[in-house]
PDB file of C-alpha atoms in Angstrom:
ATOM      1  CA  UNK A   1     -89.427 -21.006  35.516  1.00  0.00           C
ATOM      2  CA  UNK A   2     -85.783 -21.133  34.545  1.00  0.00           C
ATOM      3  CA  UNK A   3     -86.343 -23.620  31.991  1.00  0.00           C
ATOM      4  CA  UNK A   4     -89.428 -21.294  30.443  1.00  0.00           C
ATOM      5  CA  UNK A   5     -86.662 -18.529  30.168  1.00  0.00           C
ATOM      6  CA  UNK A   6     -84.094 -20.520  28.361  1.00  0.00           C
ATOM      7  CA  UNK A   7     -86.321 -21.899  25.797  1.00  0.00           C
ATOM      8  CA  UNK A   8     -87.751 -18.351  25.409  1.00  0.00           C
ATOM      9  CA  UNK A   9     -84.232 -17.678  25.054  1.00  0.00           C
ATOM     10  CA  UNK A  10     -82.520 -20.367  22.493  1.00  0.00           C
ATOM     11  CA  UNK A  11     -86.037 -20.087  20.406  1.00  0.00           C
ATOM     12  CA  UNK A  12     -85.264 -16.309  20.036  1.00  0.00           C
ATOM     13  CA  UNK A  13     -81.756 -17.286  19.215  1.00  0.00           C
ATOM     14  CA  UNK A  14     -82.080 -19.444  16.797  1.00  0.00           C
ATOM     15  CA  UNK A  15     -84.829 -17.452  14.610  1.00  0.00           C
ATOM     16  CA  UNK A  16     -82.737 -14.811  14.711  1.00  0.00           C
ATOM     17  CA  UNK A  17     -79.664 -17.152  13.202  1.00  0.00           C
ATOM     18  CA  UNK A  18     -81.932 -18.967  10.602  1.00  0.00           C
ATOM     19  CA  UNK A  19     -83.713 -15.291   9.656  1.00  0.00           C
ATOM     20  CA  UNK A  20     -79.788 -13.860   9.682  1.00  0.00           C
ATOM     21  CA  UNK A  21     -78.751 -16.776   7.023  1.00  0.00           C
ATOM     22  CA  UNK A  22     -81.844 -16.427   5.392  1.00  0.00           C
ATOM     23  CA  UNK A  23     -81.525 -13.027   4.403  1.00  0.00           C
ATOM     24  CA  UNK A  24     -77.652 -13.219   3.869  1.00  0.00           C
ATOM     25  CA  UNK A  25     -78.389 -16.060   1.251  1.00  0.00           C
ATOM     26  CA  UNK A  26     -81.348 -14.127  -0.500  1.00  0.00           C
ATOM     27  CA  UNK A  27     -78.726 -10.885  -0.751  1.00  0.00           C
ATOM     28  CA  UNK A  28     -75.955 -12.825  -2.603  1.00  0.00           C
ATOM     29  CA  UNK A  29     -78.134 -15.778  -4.312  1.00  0.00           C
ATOM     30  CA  UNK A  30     -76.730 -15.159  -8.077  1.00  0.00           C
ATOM     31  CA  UNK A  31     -80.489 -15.351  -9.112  1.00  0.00           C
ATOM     32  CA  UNK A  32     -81.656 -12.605  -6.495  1.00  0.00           C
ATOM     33  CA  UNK A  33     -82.035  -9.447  -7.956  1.00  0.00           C
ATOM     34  CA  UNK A  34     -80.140  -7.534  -5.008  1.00  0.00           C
ATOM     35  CA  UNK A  35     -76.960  -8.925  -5.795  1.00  0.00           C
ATOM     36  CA  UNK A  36     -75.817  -5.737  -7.545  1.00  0.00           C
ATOM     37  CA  UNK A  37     -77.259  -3.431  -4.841  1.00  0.00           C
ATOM     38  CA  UNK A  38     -74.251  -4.715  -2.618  1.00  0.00           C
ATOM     39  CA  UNK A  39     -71.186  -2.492  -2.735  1.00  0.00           C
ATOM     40  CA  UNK A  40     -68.369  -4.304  -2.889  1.00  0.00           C
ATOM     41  CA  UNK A  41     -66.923  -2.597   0.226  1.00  0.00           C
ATOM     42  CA  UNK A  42     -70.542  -4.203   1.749  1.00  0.00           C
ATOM     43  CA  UNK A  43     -70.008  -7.565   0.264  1.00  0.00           C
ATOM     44  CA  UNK A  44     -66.329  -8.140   1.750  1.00  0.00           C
ATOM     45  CA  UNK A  45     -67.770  -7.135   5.327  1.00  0.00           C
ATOM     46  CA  UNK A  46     -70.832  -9.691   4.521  1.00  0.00           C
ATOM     47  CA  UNK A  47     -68.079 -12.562   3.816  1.00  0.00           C
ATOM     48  CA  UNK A  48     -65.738 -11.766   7.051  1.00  0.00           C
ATOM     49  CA  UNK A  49     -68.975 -11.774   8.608  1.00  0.00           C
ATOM     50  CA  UNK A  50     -69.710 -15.337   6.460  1.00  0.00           C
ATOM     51  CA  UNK A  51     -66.037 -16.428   6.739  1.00  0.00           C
ATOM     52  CA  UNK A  52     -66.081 -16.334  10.473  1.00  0.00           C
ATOM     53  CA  UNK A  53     -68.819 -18.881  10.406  1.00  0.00           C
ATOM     54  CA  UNK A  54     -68.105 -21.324   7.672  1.00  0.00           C
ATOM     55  CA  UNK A  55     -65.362 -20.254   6.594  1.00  0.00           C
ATOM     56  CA  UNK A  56     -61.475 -21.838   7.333  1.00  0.00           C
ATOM     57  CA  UNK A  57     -57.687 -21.478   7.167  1.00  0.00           C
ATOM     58  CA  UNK A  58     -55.740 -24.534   6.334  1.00  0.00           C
ATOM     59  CA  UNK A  59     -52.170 -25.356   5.368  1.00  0.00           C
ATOM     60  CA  UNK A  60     -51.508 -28.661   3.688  1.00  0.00           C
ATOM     61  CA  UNK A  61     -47.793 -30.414   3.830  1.00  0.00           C
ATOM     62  CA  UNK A  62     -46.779 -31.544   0.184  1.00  0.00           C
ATOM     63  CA  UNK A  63     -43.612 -33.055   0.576  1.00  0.00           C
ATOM     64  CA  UNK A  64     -40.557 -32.377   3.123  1.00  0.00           C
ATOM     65  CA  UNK A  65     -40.603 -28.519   2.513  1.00  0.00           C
ATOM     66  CA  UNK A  66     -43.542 -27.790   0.381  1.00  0.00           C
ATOM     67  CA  UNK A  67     -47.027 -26.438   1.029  1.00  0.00           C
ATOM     68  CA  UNK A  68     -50.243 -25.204   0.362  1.00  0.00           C
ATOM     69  CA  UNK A  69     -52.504 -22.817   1.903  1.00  0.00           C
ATOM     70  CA  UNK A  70     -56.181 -23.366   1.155  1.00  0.00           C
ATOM     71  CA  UNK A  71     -59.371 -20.853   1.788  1.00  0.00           C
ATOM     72  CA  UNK A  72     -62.275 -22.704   2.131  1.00  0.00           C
ATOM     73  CA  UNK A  73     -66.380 -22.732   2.624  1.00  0.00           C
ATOM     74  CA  UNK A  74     -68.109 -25.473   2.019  1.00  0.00           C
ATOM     75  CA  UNK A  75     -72.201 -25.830   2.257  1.00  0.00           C
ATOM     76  CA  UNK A  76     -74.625 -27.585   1.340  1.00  0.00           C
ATOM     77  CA  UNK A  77     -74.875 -28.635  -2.831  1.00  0.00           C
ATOM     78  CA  UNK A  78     -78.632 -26.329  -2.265  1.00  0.00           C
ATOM     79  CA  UNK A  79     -76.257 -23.464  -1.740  1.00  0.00           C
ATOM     80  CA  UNK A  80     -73.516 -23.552  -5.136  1.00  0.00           C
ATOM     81  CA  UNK A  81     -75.154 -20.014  -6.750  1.00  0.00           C
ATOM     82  CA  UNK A  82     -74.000 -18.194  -3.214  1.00  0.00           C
ATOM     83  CA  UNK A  83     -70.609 -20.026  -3.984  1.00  0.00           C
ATOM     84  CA  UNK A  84     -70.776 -19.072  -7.449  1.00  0.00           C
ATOM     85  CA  UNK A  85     -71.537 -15.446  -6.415  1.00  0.00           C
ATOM     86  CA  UNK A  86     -68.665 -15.255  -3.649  1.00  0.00           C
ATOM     87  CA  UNK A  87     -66.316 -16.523  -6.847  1.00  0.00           C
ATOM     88  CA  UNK A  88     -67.580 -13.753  -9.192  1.00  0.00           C
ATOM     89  CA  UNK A  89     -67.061 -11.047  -6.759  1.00  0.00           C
ATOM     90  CA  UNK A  90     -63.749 -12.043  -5.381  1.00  0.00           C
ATOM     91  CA  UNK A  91     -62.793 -12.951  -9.533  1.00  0.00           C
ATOM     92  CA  UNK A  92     -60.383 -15.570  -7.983  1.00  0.00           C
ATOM     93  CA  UNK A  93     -61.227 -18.861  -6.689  1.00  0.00           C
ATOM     94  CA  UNK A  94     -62.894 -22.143  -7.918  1.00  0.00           C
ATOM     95  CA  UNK A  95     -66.022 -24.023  -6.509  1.00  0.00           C
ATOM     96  CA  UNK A  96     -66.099 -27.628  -6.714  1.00  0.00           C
ATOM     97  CA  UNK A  97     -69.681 -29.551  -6.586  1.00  0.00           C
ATOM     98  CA  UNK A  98     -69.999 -32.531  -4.806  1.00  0.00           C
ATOM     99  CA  UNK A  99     -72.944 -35.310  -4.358  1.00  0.00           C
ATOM    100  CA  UNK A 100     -74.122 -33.834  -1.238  1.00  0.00           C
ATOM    101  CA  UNK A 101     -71.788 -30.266  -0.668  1.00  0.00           C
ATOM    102  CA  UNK A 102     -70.254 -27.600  -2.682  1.00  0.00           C
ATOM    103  CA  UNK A 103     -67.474 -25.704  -1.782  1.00  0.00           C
ATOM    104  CA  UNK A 104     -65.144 -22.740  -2.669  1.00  0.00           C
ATOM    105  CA  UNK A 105     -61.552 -22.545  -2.082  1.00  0.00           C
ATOM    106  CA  UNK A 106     -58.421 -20.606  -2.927  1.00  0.00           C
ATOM    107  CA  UNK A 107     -55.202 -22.250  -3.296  1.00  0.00           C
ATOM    108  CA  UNK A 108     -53.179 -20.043  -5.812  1.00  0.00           C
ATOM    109  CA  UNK A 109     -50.151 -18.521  -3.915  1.00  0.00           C
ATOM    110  CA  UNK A 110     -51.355 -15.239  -6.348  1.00  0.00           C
ATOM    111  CA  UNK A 111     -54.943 -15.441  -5.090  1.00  0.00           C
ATOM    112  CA  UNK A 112     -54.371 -16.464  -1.131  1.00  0.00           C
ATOM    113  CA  UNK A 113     -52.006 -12.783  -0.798  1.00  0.00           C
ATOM    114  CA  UNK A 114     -54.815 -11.276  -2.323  1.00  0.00           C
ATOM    115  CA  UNK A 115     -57.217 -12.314   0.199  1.00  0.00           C
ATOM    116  CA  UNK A 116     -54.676 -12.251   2.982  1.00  0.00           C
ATOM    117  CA  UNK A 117     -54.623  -8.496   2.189  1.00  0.00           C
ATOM    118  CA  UNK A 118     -58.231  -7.791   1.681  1.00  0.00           C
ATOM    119  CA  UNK A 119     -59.013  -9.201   5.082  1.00  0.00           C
ATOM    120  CA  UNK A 120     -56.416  -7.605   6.694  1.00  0.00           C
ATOM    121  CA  UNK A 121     -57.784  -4.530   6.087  1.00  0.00           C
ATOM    122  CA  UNK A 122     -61.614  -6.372   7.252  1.00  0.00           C
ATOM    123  CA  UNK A 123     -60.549  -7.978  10.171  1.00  0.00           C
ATOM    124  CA  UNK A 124     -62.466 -10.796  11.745  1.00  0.00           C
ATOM    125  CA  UNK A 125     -64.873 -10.418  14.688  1.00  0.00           C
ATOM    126  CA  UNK A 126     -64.525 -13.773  16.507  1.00  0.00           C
ATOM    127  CA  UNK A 127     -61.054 -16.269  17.021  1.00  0.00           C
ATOM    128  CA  UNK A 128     -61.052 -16.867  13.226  1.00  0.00           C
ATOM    129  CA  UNK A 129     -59.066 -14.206  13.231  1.00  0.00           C
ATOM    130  CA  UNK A 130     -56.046 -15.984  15.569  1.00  0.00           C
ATOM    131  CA  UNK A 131     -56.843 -18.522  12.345  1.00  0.00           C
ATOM    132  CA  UNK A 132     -56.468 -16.154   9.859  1.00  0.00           C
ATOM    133  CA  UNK A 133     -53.280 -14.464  11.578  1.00  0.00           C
ATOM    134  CA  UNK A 134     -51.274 -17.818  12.100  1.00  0.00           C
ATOM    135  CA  UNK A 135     -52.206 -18.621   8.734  1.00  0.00           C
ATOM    136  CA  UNK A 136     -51.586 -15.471   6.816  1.00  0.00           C
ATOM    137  CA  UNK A 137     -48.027 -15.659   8.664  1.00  0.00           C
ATOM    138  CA  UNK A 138     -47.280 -19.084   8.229  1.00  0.00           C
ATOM    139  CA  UNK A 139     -48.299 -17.810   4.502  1.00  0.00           C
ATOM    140  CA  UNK A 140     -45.964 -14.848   4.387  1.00  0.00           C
ATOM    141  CA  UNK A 141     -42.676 -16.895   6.232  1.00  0.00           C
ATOM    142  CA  UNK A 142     -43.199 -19.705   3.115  1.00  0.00           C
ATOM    143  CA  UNK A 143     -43.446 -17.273   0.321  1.00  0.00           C
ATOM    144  CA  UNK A 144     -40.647 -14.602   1.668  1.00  0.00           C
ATOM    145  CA  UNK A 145     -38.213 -17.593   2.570  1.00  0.00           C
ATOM    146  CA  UNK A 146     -35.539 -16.307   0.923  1.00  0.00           C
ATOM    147  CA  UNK A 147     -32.053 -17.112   2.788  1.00  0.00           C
ATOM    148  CA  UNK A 148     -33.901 -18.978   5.107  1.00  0.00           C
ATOM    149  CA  UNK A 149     -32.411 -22.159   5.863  1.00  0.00           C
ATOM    150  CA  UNK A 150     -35.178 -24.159   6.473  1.00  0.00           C
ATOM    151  CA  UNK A 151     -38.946 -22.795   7.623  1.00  0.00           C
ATOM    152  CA  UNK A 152     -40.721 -25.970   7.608  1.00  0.00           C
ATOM    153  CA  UNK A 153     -40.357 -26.330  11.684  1.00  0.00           C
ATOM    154  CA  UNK A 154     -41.811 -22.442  11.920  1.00  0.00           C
ATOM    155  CA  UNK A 155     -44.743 -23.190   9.605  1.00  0.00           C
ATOM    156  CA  UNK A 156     -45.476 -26.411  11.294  1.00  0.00           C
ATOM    157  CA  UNK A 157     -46.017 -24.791  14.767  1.00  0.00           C
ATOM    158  CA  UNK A 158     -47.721 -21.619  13.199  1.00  0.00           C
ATOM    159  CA  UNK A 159     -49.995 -24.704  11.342  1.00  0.00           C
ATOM    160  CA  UNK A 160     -50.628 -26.166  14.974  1.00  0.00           C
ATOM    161  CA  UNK A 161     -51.843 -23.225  16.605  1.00  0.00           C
TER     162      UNK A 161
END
């Protein structure tokens, strides 16, 4: 009996998901027609929503005291024009194709406040956001450093949370 209810249950589940990422994908495909019916206030909330799933926060260490802070999604190569599309309607970003997977990332200190700001004010729905908060402060510590003797240990620990 139980089992009956928890297949009933993960089927249900997982059409749900598939039909969720199905339509998602059809809304922002570059070659679907309902691209433009998307506000853009609509389309950030779609890629908090999108972010929280496949999206990520990471800082890389350069050298002793330097680093970078990436935004990333990668998919599947099948899915570059919904790259393409999230890169046209944030105007910032590149997407690099792979063999097998695509992916989209922001690395320019210009770009990543940007973005820190636009989802401040769309705020995640799941722990991405702890993500996005360690990172965006790690972020904001490294750029406002100024008289700061040395950050690297702070940014390290916010990087390890």
């Amino acid at each position: 009996y139980y089992s009956t209810i928890l297949l009933f249950y993960y089927s249900t589940i997982l059409l749900f998901y598939y039909s969720t990422i199905n339509n998602n994908t059809e809304i922002l495909n570059s070659n679907s027609s309902n691209t433009s019916e998307l506000s853009y206030h609509d389309f950030i909330d779609w890629l908090v929503g999108f972010t929280d799933g496949d999206g990520s926060f990471s800082i890389v260490k350069q050298g002793k005291t330097t680093f970078t802070f990436v935004y990333s999604i990668y998919l599947h190569k099948d899915d570059t024009p919904l790259l393409i599309n999230i890169q046209k309607r944030l105007c910032m970003g590149k997407v690099y194709e792979g063999k097998h997977f695509s992916s989209f990332t922001i690395t320019k200190k210009e770009e990543v406040r940007k973005l820190i700001s636009l989802f401040k004010d769309h705020p995640f729905n799941t722990s991405k956001n702890l993500n996005f908060s360690c990172w965006a402060d790690a972020f904001e510590l490294y750029t406002n450093k100024i008289g700061e003797i040395n950050v690297t240990p702070k940014i390290l620990s916010l990087k390890n949370e």
